[in-house]
mmCIF file of N, CA and C in Angstrom:
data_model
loop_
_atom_site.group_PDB
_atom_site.id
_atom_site.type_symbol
_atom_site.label_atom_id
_atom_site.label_comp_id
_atom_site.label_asym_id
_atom_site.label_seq_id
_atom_site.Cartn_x
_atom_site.Cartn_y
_atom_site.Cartn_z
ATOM 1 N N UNK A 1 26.100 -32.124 -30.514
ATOM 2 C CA UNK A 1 26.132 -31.511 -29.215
ATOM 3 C C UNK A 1 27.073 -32.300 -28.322
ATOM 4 N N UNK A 2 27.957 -31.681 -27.553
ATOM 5 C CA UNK A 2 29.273 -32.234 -27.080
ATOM 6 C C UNK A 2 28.286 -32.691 -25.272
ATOM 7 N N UNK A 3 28.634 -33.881 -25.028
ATOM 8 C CA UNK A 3 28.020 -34.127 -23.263
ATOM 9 C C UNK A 3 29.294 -33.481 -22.753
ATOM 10 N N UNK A 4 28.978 -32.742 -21.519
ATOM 11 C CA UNK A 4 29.749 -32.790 -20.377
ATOM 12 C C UNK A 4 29.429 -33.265 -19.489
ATOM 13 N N UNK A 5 30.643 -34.109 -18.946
ATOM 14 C CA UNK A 5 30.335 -34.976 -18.024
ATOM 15 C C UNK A 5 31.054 -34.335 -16.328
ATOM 16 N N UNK A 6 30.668 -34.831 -15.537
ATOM 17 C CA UNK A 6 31.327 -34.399 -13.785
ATOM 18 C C UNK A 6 32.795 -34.988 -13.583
ATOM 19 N N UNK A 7 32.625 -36.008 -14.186
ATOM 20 C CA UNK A 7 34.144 -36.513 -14.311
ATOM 21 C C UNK A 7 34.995 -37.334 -15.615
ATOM 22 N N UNK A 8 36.372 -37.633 -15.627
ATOM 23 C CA UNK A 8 36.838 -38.023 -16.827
ATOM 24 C C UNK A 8 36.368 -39.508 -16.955
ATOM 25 N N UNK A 9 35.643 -40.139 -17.999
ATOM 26 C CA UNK A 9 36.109 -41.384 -17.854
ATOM 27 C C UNK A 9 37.252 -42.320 -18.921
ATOM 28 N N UNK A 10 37.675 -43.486 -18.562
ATOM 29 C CA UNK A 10 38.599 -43.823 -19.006
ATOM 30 C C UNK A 10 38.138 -45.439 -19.390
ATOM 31 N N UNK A 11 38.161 -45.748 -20.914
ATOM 32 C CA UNK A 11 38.195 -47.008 -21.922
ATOM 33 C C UNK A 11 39.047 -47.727 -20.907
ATOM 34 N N UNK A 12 38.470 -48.622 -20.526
ATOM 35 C CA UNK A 12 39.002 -49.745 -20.497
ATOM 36 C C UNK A 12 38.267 -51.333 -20.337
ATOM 37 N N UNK A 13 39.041 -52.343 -20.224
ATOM 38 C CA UNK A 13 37.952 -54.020 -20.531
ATOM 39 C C UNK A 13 38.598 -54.972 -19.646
ATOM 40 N N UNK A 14 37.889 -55.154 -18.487
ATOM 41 C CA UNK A 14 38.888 -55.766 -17.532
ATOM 42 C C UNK A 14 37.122 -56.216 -17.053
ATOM 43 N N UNK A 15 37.611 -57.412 -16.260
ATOM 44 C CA UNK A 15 36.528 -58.845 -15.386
ATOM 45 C C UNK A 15 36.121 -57.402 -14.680
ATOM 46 N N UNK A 16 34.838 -58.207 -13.506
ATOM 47 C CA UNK A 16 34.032 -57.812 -12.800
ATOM 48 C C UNK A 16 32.972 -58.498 -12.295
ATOM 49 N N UNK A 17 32.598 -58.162 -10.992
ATOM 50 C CA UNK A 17 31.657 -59.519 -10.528
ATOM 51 C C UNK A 17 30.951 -58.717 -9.751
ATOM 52 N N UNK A 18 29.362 -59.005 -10.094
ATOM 53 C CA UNK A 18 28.080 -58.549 -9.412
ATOM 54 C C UNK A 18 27.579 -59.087 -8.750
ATOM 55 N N UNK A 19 27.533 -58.541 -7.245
ATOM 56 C CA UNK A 19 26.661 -59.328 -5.853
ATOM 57 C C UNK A 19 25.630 -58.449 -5.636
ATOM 58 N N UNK A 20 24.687 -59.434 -5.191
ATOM 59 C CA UNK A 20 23.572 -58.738 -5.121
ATOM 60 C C UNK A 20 22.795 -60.089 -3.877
ATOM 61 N N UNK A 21 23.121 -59.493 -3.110
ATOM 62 C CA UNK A 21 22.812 -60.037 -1.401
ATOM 63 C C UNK A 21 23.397 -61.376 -1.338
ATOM 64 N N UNK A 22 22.715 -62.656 -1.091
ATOM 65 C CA UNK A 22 23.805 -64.131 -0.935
ATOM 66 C C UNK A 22 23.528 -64.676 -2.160
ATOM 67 N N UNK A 23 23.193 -64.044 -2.974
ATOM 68 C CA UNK A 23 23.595 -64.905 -4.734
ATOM 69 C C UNK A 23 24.947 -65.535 -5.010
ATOM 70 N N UNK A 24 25.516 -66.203 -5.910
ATOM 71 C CA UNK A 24 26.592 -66.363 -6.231
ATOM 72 C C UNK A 24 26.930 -65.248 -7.536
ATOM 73 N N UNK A 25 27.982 -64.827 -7.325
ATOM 74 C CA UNK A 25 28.618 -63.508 -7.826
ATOM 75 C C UNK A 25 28.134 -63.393 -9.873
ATOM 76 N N UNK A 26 27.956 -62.629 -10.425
ATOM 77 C CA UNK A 26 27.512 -62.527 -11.399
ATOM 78 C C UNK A 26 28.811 -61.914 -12.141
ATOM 79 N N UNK A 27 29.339 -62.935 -13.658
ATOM 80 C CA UNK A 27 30.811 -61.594 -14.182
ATOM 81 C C UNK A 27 30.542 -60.822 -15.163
ATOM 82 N N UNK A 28 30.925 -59.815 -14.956
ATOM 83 C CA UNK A 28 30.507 -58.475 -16.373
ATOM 84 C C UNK A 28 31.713 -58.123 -16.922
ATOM 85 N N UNK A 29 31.605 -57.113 -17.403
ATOM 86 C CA UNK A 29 32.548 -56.730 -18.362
ATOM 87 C C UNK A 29 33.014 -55.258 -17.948
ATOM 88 N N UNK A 30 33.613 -54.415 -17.246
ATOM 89 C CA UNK A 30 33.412 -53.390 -16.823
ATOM 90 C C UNK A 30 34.207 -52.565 -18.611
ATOM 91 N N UNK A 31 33.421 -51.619 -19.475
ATOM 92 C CA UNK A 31 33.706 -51.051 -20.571
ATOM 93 C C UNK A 31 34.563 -49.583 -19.964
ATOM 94 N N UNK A 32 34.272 -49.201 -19.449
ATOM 95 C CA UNK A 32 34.307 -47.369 -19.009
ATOM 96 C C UNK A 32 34.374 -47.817 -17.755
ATOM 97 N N UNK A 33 34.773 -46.251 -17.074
ATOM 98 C CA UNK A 33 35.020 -46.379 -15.895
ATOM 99 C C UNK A 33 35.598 -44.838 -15.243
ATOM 100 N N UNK A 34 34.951 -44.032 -14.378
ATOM 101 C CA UNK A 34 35.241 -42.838 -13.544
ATOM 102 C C UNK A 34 34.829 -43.000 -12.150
ATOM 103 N N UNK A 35 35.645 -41.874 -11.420
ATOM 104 C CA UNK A 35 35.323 -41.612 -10.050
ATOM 105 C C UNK A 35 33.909 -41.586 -9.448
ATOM 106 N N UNK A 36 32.937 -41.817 -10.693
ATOM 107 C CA UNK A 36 31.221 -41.847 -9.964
ATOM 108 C C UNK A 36 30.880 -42.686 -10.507
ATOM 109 N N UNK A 37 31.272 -43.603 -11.678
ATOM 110 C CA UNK A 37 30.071 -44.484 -12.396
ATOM 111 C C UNK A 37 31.055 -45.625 -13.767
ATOM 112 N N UNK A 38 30.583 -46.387 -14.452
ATOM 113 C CA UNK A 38 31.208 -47.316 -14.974
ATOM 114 C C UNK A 38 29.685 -47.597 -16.159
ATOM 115 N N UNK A 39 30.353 -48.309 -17.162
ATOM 116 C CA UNK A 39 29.563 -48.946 -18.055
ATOM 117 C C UNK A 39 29.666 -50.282 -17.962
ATOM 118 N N UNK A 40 28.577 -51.083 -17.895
ATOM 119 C CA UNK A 40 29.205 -52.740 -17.887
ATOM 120 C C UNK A 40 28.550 -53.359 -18.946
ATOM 121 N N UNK A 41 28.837 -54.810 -19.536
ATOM 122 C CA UNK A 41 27.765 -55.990 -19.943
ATOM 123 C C UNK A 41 27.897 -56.726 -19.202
ATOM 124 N N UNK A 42 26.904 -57.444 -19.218
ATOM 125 C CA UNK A 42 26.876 -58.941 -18.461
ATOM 126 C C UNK A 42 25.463 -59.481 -19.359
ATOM 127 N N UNK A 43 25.750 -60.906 -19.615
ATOM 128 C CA UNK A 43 24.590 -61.903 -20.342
ATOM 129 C C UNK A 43 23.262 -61.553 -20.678
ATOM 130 N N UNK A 44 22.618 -60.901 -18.955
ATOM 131 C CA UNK A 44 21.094 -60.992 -18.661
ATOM 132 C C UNK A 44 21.050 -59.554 -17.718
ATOM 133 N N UNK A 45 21.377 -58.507 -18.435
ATOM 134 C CA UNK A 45 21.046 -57.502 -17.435
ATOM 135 C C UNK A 45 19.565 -57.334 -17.028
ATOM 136 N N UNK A 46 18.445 -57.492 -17.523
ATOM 137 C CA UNK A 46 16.991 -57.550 -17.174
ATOM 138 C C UNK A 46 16.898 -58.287 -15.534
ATOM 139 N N UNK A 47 18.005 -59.491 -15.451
ATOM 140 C CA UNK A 47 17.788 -59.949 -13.664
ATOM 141 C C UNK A 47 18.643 -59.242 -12.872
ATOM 142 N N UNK A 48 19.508 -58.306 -13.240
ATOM 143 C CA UNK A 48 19.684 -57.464 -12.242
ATOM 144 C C UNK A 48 18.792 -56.292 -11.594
ATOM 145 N N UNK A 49 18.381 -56.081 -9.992
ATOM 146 C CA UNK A 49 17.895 -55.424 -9.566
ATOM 147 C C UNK A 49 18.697 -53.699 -9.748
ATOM 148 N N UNK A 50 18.033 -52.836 -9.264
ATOM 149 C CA UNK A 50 18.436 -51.519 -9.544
ATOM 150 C C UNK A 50 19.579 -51.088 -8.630
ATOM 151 N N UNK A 51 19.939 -52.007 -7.754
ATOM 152 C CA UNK A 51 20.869 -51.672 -7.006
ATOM 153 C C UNK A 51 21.720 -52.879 -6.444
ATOM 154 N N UNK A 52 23.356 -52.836 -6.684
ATOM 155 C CA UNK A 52 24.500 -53.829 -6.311
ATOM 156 C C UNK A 52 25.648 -53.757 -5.620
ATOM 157 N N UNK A 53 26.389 -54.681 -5.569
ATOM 158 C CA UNK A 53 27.717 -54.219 -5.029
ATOM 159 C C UNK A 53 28.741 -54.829 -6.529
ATOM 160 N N UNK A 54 29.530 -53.883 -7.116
ATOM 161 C CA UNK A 54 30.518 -53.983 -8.199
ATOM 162 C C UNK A 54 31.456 -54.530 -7.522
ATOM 163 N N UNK A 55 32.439 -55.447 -7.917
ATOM 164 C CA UNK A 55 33.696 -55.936 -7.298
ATOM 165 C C UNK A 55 34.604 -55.955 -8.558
ATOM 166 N N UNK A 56 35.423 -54.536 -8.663
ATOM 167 C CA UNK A 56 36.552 -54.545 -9.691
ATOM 168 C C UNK A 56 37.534 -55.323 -9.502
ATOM 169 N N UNK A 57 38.040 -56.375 -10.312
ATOM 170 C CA UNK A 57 38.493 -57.413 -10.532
ATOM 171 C C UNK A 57 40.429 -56.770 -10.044
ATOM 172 N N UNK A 58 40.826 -55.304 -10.720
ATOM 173 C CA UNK A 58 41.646 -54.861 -11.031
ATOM 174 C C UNK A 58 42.058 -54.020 -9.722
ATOM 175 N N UNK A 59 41.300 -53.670 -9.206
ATOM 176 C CA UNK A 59 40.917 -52.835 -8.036
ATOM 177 C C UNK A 59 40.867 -53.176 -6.303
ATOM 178 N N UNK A 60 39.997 -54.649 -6.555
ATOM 179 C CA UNK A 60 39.681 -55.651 -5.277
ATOM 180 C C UNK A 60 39.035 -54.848 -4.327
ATOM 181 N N UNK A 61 38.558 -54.379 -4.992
ATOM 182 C CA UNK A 61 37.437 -53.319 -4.531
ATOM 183 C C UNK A 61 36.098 -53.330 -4.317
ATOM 184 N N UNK A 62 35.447 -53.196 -3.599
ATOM 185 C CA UNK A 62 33.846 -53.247 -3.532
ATOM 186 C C UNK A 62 33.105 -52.006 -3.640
ATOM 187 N N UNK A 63 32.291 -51.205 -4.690
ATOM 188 C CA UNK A 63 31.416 -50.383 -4.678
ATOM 189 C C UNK A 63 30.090 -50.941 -5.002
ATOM 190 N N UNK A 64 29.480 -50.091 -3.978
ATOM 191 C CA UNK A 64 27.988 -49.987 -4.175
ATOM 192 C C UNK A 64 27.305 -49.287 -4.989
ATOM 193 N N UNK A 65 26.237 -49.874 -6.198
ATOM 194 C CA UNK A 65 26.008 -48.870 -7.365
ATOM 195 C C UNK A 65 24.293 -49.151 -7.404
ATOM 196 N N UNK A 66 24.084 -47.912 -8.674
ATOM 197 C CA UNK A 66 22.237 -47.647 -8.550
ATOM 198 C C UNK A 66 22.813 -47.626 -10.268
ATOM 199 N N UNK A 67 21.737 -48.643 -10.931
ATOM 200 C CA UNK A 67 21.641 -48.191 -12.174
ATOM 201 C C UNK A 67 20.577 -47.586 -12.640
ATOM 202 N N UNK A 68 21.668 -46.434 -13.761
ATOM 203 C CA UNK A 68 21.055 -45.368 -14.289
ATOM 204 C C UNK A 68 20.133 -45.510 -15.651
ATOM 205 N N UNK A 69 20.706 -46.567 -16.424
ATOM 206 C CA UNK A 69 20.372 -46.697 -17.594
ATOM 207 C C UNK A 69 21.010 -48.299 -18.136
ATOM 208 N N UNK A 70 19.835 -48.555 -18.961
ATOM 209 C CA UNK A 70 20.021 -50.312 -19.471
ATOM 210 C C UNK A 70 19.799 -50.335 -20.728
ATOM 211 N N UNK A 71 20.717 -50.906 -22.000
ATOM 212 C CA UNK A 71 20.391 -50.797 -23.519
ATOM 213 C C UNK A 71 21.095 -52.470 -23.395
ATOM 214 N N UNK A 72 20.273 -53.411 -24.184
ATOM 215 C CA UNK A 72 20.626 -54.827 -24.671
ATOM 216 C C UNK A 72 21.028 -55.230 -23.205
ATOM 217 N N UNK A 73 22.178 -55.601 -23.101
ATOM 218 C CA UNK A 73 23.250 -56.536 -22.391
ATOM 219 C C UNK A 73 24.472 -55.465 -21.684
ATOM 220 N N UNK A 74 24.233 -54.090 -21.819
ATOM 221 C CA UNK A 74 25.164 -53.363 -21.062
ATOM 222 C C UNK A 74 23.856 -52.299 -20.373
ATOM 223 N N UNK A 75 24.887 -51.918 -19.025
ATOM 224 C CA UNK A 75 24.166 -51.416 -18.185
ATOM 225 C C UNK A 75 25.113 -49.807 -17.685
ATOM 226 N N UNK A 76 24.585 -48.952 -17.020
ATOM 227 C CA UNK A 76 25.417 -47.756 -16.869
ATOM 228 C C UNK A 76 25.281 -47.574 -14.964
ATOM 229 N N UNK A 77 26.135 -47.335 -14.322
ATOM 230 C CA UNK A 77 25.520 -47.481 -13.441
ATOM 231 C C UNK A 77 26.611 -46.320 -12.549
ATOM 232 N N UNK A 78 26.065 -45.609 -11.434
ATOM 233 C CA UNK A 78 26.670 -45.005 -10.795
ATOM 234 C C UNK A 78 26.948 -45.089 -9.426
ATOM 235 N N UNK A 79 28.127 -44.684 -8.686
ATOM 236 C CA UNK A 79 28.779 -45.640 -7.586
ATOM 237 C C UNK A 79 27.976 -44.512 -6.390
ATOM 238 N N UNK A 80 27.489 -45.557 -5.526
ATOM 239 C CA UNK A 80 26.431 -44.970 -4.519
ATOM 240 C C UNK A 80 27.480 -44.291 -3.523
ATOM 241 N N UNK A 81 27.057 -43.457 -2.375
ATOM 242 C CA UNK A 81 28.490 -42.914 -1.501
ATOM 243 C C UNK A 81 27.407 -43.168 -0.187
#
């Protein structure tokens, strides 16, 4: 069964750093990546809370995200508006 998705996403493996209020920044792995949402790893996804700010390394960008779904050490998460 084929998913359709809302938007395209696009392979790619570039840094990334997770804030989550005055912590010191957390780095992931951003895997995927579209106009609503991204796939990441990072070490210890279990201490991330359900909601962050993404800082694309490539981008210098700050989005705010809600994760959707957590398997091992990667996380799925979609960009809040």
């Amino acid at each position: 069964m084929k998913k359709i998705r809302a938007t395209v996403r696009r392979k790619i493996h570039k840094a990334g750093s997770i804030i989550v209020g005055n912590r010191r920044p957390v780095t992931c792995t951003v895997h995927n990546l579209s106009a609503t949402g991204a796939a990441l790893s990072i070490r210890q996804s279990s201490i991330l809370p359900d909601a962050f700010v993404l800082v694309l390394e490539m981008e210098h960008r700050r989005r705010p995200c809600d994760v959707v779904w957590r398997r091992g050490n990667r996380i799925g998460v979609t960009f809040a508006r």
